[in-house]
Amino acid sequence: MLLCAPASFSASAAAAESFALPARESLNYSIEWRLITAGRARLDWRANRTATGQPGWRSRLHIESTGLVSKLFKVSDIYSSELRSDLCAVSSRIETHEGVRHRETRVTFDTDAGKAHYVERDPAKNAVVAVHETDIPECVHDVIGSLYKLRTMRLEPGQSAALPMSDGKKSVKARVEAQRREQITVPAGTFDTVRYEAFIFKDVLFRRDANLYVWISDDARRLPVQIRVRMQFTIGTITFQLDKEGEA
């Protein structure tokens, strides 16, 4: 425990006590919405080479609705990204199938030029529907890269850090706060965790009125065992709970 650490400090300082990310990993989650199982998600992670041949990482998140929810509104989203060895974003691709809506979004993070380039397409119409360009710092994280960056940090309850984040349309420094230790039970088992809140909603990175909480196991594995997005009452709360872990 960092008894003498300040209440707020930089991400680089927080990462001083870190753990090595696994070379390969696969995490499977069940998704709960309004007390029913609404879907499942699989997060794959592995060491990779970037387009320039440098060591890096690749992530892939697949979210799919199931059961009654799928019959009412089918969702099949795939989010993939390439990261440098320091978890800074290189590129990302999002393919969304939500009801009748189909979109494909690509973001390129050109840190040499200090720009992120965002292009959103409607494949059904073979048309570009949105283009954005935003300034970014030398190192910026996408959403998945931010989760893995948080795993490498040892923020103790009461401490916080600021992470540079971008979705290609906006670039911000998002605050992450370690709130308290909790023991929680998910399908994969019972874990001692630290609960974090990431302040990326409410017109920070995303406009939606919501709160994002992440429970990371308080052990050497630093597993994200539960992720919860709490939205306004009309939508409700969506919770990802770890089902099982393994090698991708």
mmCIF file of C-alpha atoms in Angstrom:
data_model
loop_
_atom_site.group_PDB
_atom_site.id
_atom_site.type_symbol
_atom_site.label_atom_id
_atom_site.label_comp_id
_atom_site.label_asym_id
_atom_site.label_seq_id
_atom_site.Cartn_x
_atom_site.Cartn_y
_atom_site.Cartn_z
ATOM 1 C CA MET A 1 0.000 0.000 0.000
ATOM 2 C CA LEU A 2 1.311 3.460 -0.921
ATOM 3 C CA LEU A 3 0.704 5.096 2.438
ATOM 4 C CA CYS A 4 2.542 8.288 1.606
ATOM 5 C CA ALA A 5 1.366 8.693 -1.979
ATOM 6 C CA PRO A 6 -0.499 11.890 -2.896
ATOM 7 C CA ALA A 7 -4.212 11.715 -3.562
ATOM 8 C CA SER A 8 -3.774 12.563 -7.231
ATOM 9 C CA PHE A 9 -0.824 11.966 -9.522
ATOM 10 C CA SER A 10 0.098 11.271 -13.125
ATOM 11 C CA ALA A 11 -0.542 7.983 -14.914
ATOM 12 C CA SER A 12 3.188 7.495 -15.387
ATOM 13 C CA ALA A 13 3.774 7.782 -11.653
ATOM 14 C CA ALA A 14 0.911 5.423 -10.921
ATOM 15 C CA ALA A 15 2.390 2.844 -13.264
ATOM 16 C CA ALA A 16 5.666 2.744 -11.346
ATOM 17 C CA GLU A 17 4.384 -0.298 -9.468
ATOM 18 C CA SER A 18 3.041 -2.384 -12.294
ATOM 19 C CA PHE A 19 2.568 -5.909 -13.545
ATOM 20 C CA ALA A 20 3.393 -7.431 -16.911
ATOM 21 C CA LEU A 21 0.441 -7.818 -19.239
ATOM 22 C CA PRO A 22 -0.121 -11.370 -20.485
ATOM 23 C CA ALA A 23 1.186 -12.173 -23.964
ATOM 24 C CA ARG A 24 -2.198 -13.749 -24.758
ATOM 25 C CA GLU A 25 -5.515 -13.633 -22.926
ATOM 26 C CA SER A 26 -9.197 -14.262 -23.505
ATOM 27 C CA LEU A 27 -11.872 -13.020 -21.106
ATOM 28 C CA ASN A 28 -15.513 -14.038 -21.473
ATOM 29 C CA TYR A 29 -18.320 -12.023 -19.891
ATOM 30 C CA SER A 30 -22.044 -12.385 -19.397
ATOM 31 C CA ILE A 31 -24.006 -9.151 -19.816
ATOM 32 C CA GLU A 32 -26.872 -8.361 -17.459
ATOM 33 C CA TRP A 33 -29.525 -5.718 -18.094
ATOM 34 C CA ARG A 34 -32.565 -5.178 -15.895
ATOM 35 C CA LEU A 35 -31.875 -8.419 -13.990
ATOM 36 C CA ILE A 36 -31.849 -10.595 -17.130
ATOM 37 C CA THR A 37 -28.984 -12.018 -19.159
ATOM 38 C CA ALA A 38 -28.944 -9.747 -22.201
ATOM 39 C CA GLY A 39 -25.812 -10.852 -24.004
ATOM 40 C CA ARG A 40 -22.239 -12.012 -23.879
ATOM 41 C CA ALA A 41 -18.872 -10.492 -24.630
ATOM 42 C CA ARG A 42 -15.414 -11.819 -25.390
ATOM 43 C CA LEU A 43 -12.279 -9.728 -24.998
ATOM 44 C CA ASP A 44 -9.189 -11.118 -26.728
ATOM 45 C CA TRP A 45 -5.722 -9.702 -26.187
ATOM 46 C CA ARG A 46 -2.359 -10.666 -27.606
ATOM 47 C CA ALA A 47 1.117 -9.390 -28.347
ATOM 48 C CA ASN A 48 1.423 -8.142 -31.903
ATOM 49 C CA ARG A 49 3.601 -6.204 -34.330
ATOM 50 C CA THR A 50 2.460 -2.772 -35.460
ATOM 51 C CA ALA A 51 2.345 -1.789 -39.139
ATOM 52 C CA THR A 52 5.893 -0.443 -38.776
ATOM 53 C CA GLY A 53 7.108 -3.757 -37.366
ATOM 54 C CA GLN A 54 7.494 -2.532 -33.794
ATOM 55 C CA PRO A 55 6.349 -4.606 -30.792
ATOM 56 C CA GLY A 56 2.806 -3.833 -29.760
ATOM 57 C CA TRP A 57 -0.599 -5.248 -28.858
ATOM 58 C CA ARG A 58 -3.883 -6.130 -30.508
ATOM 59 C CA SER A 59 -7.268 -6.245 -28.808
ATOM 60 C CA ARG A 60 -10.651 -7.473 -30.025
ATOM 61 C CA LEU A 61 -13.962 -7.089 -28.198
ATOM 62 C CA HIS A 62 -17.056 -8.865 -29.528
ATOM 63 C CA ILE A 63 -20.414 -8.013 -27.936
ATOM 64 C CA GLU A 64 -23.513 -9.986 -28.907
ATOM 65 C CA SER A 65 -27.069 -9.876 -27.615
ATOM 66 C CA THR A 66 -28.799 -13.114 -26.627
ATOM 67 C CA GLY A 67 -32.230 -14.467 -25.721
ATOM 68 C CA LEU A 68 -35.228 -12.169 -25.539
ATOM 69 C CA VAL A 69 -33.115 -9.035 -25.960
ATOM 70 C CA SER A 70 -31.717 -10.397 -29.231
ATOM 71 C CA LYS A 71 -35.235 -11.052 -30.503
ATOM 72 C CA LEU A 72 -36.274 -7.495 -29.667
ATOM 73 C CA PHE A 73 -33.114 -5.720 -30.787
ATOM 74 C CA LYS A 74 -30.227 -7.764 -32.138
ATOM 75 C CA VAL A 75 -26.738 -6.439 -31.404
ATOM 76 C CA SER A 76 -23.436 -7.715 -32.780
ATOM 77 C CA ASP A 77 -20.566 -5.255 -32.327
ATOM 78 C CA ILE A 78 -16.864 -5.856 -32.903
ATOM 79 C CA TYR A 79 -14.274 -3.393 -31.629
ATOM 80 C CA SER A 80 -10.627 -4.023 -32.485
ATOM 81 C CA SER A 81 -7.548 -1.907 -31.946
ATOM 82 C CA GLU A 82 -3.796 -1.887 -32.441
ATOM 83 C CA LEU A 83 -1.584 -0.435 -29.713
ATOM 84 C CA ARG A 84 2.071 0.329 -29.275
ATOM 85 C CA SER A 85 4.058 -1.533 -26.630
ATOM 86 C CA ASP A 86 3.319 1.353 -24.195
ATOM 87 C CA LEU A 87 -0.455 0.894 -24.846
ATOM 88 C CA CYS A 88 -0.731 4.119 -26.847
ATOM 89 C CA ALA A 89 -3.280 3.782 -29.652
ATOM 90 C CA VAL A 90 -2.219 3.219 -33.273
ATOM 91 C CA SER A 91 -5.599 2.497 -34.863
ATOM 92 C CA SER A 92 -9.059 1.170 -34.119
ATOM 93 C CA ARG A 93 -11.969 -0.297 -36.045
ATOM 94 C CA ILE A 94 -15.574 -0.619 -34.911
ATOM 95 C CA GLU A 95 -18.170 -2.643 -36.794
ATOM 96 C CA THR A 96 -21.664 -2.259 -35.359
ATOM 97 C CA HIS A 97 -24.814 -4.189 -36.210
ATOM 98 C CA GLU A 98 -27.582 -2.825 -33.994
ATOM 99 C CA GLY A 99 -31.093 -3.585 -35.188
ATOM 100 C CA VAL A 100 -31.202 -2.534 -38.845
ATOM 101 C CA ARG A 101 -28.330 -0.101 -38.392
ATOM 102 C CA HIS A 102 -24.895 -1.099 -39.717
ATOM 103 C CA ARG A 103 -21.847 1.120 -39.378
ATOM 104 C CA GLU A 104 -18.110 0.714 -39.844
ATOM 105 C CA THR A 105 -15.788 3.199 -38.144
ATOM 106 C CA ARG A 106 -12.023 3.485 -38.488
ATOM 107 C CA VAL A 107 -9.733 5.729 -36.468
ATOM 108 C CA THR A 108 -6.050 6.308 -37.189
ATOM 109 C CA PHE A 109 -3.951 7.882 -34.441
ATOM 110 C CA ASP A 110 -1.069 9.729 -36.121
ATOM 111 C CA THR A 111 0.992 10.740 -33.106
ATOM 112 C CA ASP A 112 3.819 12.122 -35.273
ATOM 113 C CA ALA A 113 1.410 14.638 -36.786
ATOM 114 C CA GLY A 114 -0.537 14.988 -33.523
ATOM 115 C CA LYS A 115 -3.862 14.109 -35.201
ATOM 116 C CA ALA A 116 -6.560 11.459 -34.938
ATOM 117 C CA HIS A 117 -8.504 10.750 -38.145
ATOM 118 C CA TYR A 118 -12.054 9.375 -37.822
ATOM 119 C CA VAL A 119 -14.080 7.963 -40.731
ATOM 120 C CA GLU A 120 -17.555 6.424 -40.304
ATOM 121 C CA ARG A 121 -19.191 4.556 -43.181
ATOM 122 C CA ASP A 122 -22.584 3.059 -43.948
ATOM 123 C CA PRO A 123 -21.629 -0.191 -45.762
ATOM 124 C CA ALA A 124 -25.192 -0.779 -46.975
ATOM 125 C CA LYS A 125 -25.125 2.495 -48.906
ATOM 126 C CA ASN A 126 -21.364 2.395 -49.531
ATOM 127 C CA ALA A 127 -21.248 5.957 -48.211
ATOM 128 C CA VAL A 128 -19.150 7.976 -45.772
ATOM 129 C CA VAL A 129 -21.487 9.452 -43.155
ATOM 130 C CA ALA A 130 -19.002 11.238 -40.851
ATOM 131 C CA VAL A 131 -15.403 12.460 -40.931
ATOM 132 C CA HIS A 132 -13.561 14.094 -38.020
ATOM 133 C CA GLU A 133 -10.042 15.159 -37.207
ATOM 134 C CA THR A 134 -8.851 16.104 -33.737
ATOM 135 C CA ASP A 135 -5.572 17.051 -32.098
ATOM 136 C CA ILE A 136 -3.995 14.390 -29.891
ATOM 137 C CA PRO A 137 -0.934 14.264 -27.624
ATOM 138 C CA GLU A 138 2.145 12.119 -28.211
ATOM 139 C CA CYS A 139 0.448 9.210 -26.442
ATOM 140 C CA VAL A 140 -3.300 8.691 -26.343
ATOM 141 C CA HIS A 141 -5.397 5.657 -25.387
ATOM 142 C CA ASP A 142 -8.531 4.276 -26.953
ATOM 143 C CA VAL A 143 -11.205 2.829 -24.651
ATOM 144 C CA ILE A 144 -9.831 -0.744 -24.580
ATOM 145 C CA GLY A 145 -6.243 0.449 -24.294
ATOM 146 C CA SER A 146 -7.325 2.543 -21.310
ATOM 147 C CA LEU A 147 -8.683 -0.550 -19.570
ATOM 148 C CA TYR A 148 -5.368 -2.352 -19.983
ATOM 149 C CA LYS A 149 -3.474 0.766 -18.911
ATOM 150 C CA LEU A 150 -5.568 0.830 -15.738
ATOM 151 C CA ARG A 151 -4.617 -2.793 -15.085
ATOM 152 C CA THR A 152 -0.921 -1.829 -15.102
ATOM 153 C CA MET A 153 -1.471 0.939 -12.543
ATOM 154 C CA ARG A 154 -1.549 0.519 -8.784
ATOM 155 C CA LEU A 155 -3.964 3.221 -7.746
ATOM 156 C CA GLU A 156 -4.908 2.783 -4.100
ATOM 157 C CA PRO A 157 -8.379 3.844 -2.828
ATOM 158 C CA GLY A 158 -8.422 7.628 -2.541
ATOM 159 C CA GLN A 159 -5.937 8.113 -5.392
ATOM 160 C CA SER A 160 -6.706 9.200 -8.942
ATOM 161 C CA ALA A 161 -4.929 9.685 -12.250
ATOM 162 C CA ALA A 162 -5.612 11.374 -15.584
ATOM 163 C CA LEU A 163 -5.460 9.294 -18.769
ATOM 164 C CA PRO A 164 -5.227 10.881 -22.245
ATOM 165 C CA MET A 165 -8.071 9.322 -24.258
ATOM 166 C CA SER A 166 -9.589 9.748 -27.697
ATOM 167 C CA ASP A 167 -12.370 8.171 -29.762
ATOM 168 C CA GLY A 168 -11.174 9.959 -32.897
ATOM 169 C CA LYS A 169 -13.791 12.692 -32.599
ATOM 170 C CA LYS A 170 -12.608 14.143 -29.310
ATOM 171 C CA SER A 171 -9.432 14.094 -27.222
ATOM 172 C CA VAL A 172 -9.553 14.516 -23.436
ATOM 173 C CA LYS A 173 -7.759 13.805 -20.203
ATOM 174 C CA ALA A 174 -10.156 11.525 -18.377
ATOM 175 C CA ARG A 175 -9.942 11.136 -14.617
ATOM 176 C CA VAL A 176 -9.853 7.636 -13.134
ATOM 177 C CA GLU A 177 -10.503 7.332 -9.410
ATOM 178 C CA ALA A 178 -9.804 4.364 -7.135
ATOM 179 C CA GLN A 179 -12.751 4.347 -4.728
ATOM 180 C CA ARG A 180 -12.687 1.362 -2.395
ATOM 181 C CA ARG A 181 -11.903 -2.305 -1.928
ATOM 182 C CA GLU A 182 -14.794 -4.702 -2.373
ATOM 183 C CA GLN A 183 -15.227 -8.460 -2.448
ATOM 184 C CA ILE A 184 -17.564 -9.407 -5.282
ATOM 185 C CA THR A 185 -18.894 -12.671 -6.691
ATOM 186 C CA VAL A 186 -19.243 -13.187 -10.443
ATOM 187 C CA PRO A 187 -19.756 -16.404 -12.445
ATOM 188 C CA ALA A 188 -15.960 -16.930 -12.568
ATOM 189 C CA GLY A 189 -15.748 -16.906 -8.760
ATOM 190 C CA THR A 190 -15.290 -14.618 -5.755
ATOM 191 C CA PHE A 191 -12.639 -11.911 -5.990
ATOM 192 C CA ASP A 192 -11.111 -9.260 -3.759
ATOM 193 C CA THR A 193 -11.173 -6.167 -5.943
ATOM 194 C CA VAL A 194 -10.581 -2.444 -6.112
ATOM 195 C CA ARG A 195 -13.493 -0.478 -7.566
ATOM 196 C CA TYR A 196 -12.587 2.335 -9.954
ATOM 197 C CA GLU A 197 -14.734 5.002 -11.549
ATOM 198 C CA ALA A 198 -13.710 6.293 -14.981
ATOM 199 C CA PHE A 199 -15.148 9.720 -15.767
ATOM 200 C CA ILE A 200 -15.623 9.461 -19.535
ATOM 201 C CA PHE A 201 -19.352 10.168 -19.796
ATOM 202 C CA LYS A 202 -21.412 13.315 -19.147
ATOM 203 C CA ASP A 203 -19.837 15.228 -22.041
ATOM 204 C CA VAL A 204 -16.238 14.311 -21.176
ATOM 205 C CA LEU A 205 -15.412 11.851 -23.972
ATOM 206 C CA PHE A 206 -19.020 10.729 -24.553
ATOM 207 C CA ARG A 207 -22.148 12.874 -24.231
ATOM 208 C CA ARG A 208 -24.373 10.231 -22.619
ATOM 209 C CA ASP A 209 -25.407 10.791 -18.992
ATOM 210 C CA ALA A 210 -23.852 7.720 -17.362
ATOM 211 C CA ASN A 211 -21.342 6.468 -14.808
ATOM 212 C CA LEU A 212 -18.696 3.835 -15.539
ATOM 213 C CA TYR A 213 -17.314 1.557 -12.815
ATOM 214 C CA VAL A 214 -14.631 -1.125 -13.171
ATOM 215 C CA TRP A 215 -13.766 -3.767 -10.562
ATOM 216 C CA ILE A 216 -10.196 -5.074 -10.951
ATOM 217 C CA SER A 217 -8.961 -8.031 -8.929
ATOM 218 C CA ASP A 218 -6.629 -6.997 -6.122
ATOM 219 C CA ASP A 219 -3.995 -9.601 -6.951
ATOM 220 C CA ALA A 220 -1.145 -10.271 -9.363
ATOM 221 C CA ARG A 221 -3.516 -10.941 -12.289
ATOM 222 C CA ARG A 222 -5.309 -7.573 -12.112
ATOM 223 C CA LEU A 223 -8.322 -9.006 -13.912
ATOM 224 C CA PRO A 224 -11.257 -6.772 -14.876
ATOM 225 C CA VAL A 225 -13.870 -8.990 -13.238
ATOM 226 C CA GLN A 226 -16.832 -6.613 -13.485
ATOM 227 C CA ILE A 227 -17.676 -3.538 -15.562
ATOM 228 C CA ARG A 228 -20.854 -1.543 -14.999
ATOM 229 C CA VAL A 229 -22.386 1.319 -16.948
ATOM 230 C CA ARG A 230 -25.114 3.011 -14.925
ATOM 231 C CA MET A 231 -27.388 5.135 -17.122
ATOM 232 C CA GLN A 232 -30.547 7.101 -16.506
ATOM 233 C CA PHE A 233 -33.550 5.137 -15.267
ATOM 234 C CA THR A 234 -35.254 4.882 -18.664
ATOM 235 C CA ILE A 235 -32.305 2.839 -20.004
ATOM 236 C CA GLY A 236 -31.040 1.216 -16.814
ATOM 237 C CA THR A 237 -27.756 -0.395 -15.802
ATOM 238 C CA ILE A 238 -25.644 -2.728 -17.934
ATOM 239 C CA THR A 239 -23.190 -5.031 -16.118
ATOM 240 C CA PHE A 240 -20.437 -7.205 -17.593
ATOM 241 C CA GLN A 241 -19.442 -10.059 -15.266
ATOM 242 C CA LEU A 242 -16.477 -12.330 -15.864
ATOM 243 C CA ASP A 243 -17.555 -15.880 -16.801
ATOM 244 C CA LYS A 244 -14.149 -17.408 -17.421
ATOM 245 C CA GLU A 245 -10.590 -16.542 -18.332
ATOM 246 C CA GLY A 246 -8.086 -18.287 -20.488
ATOM 247 C CA GLU A 247 -5.461 -17.960 -23.187
ATOM 248 C CA ALA A 248 -6.640 -16.509 -26.479
#
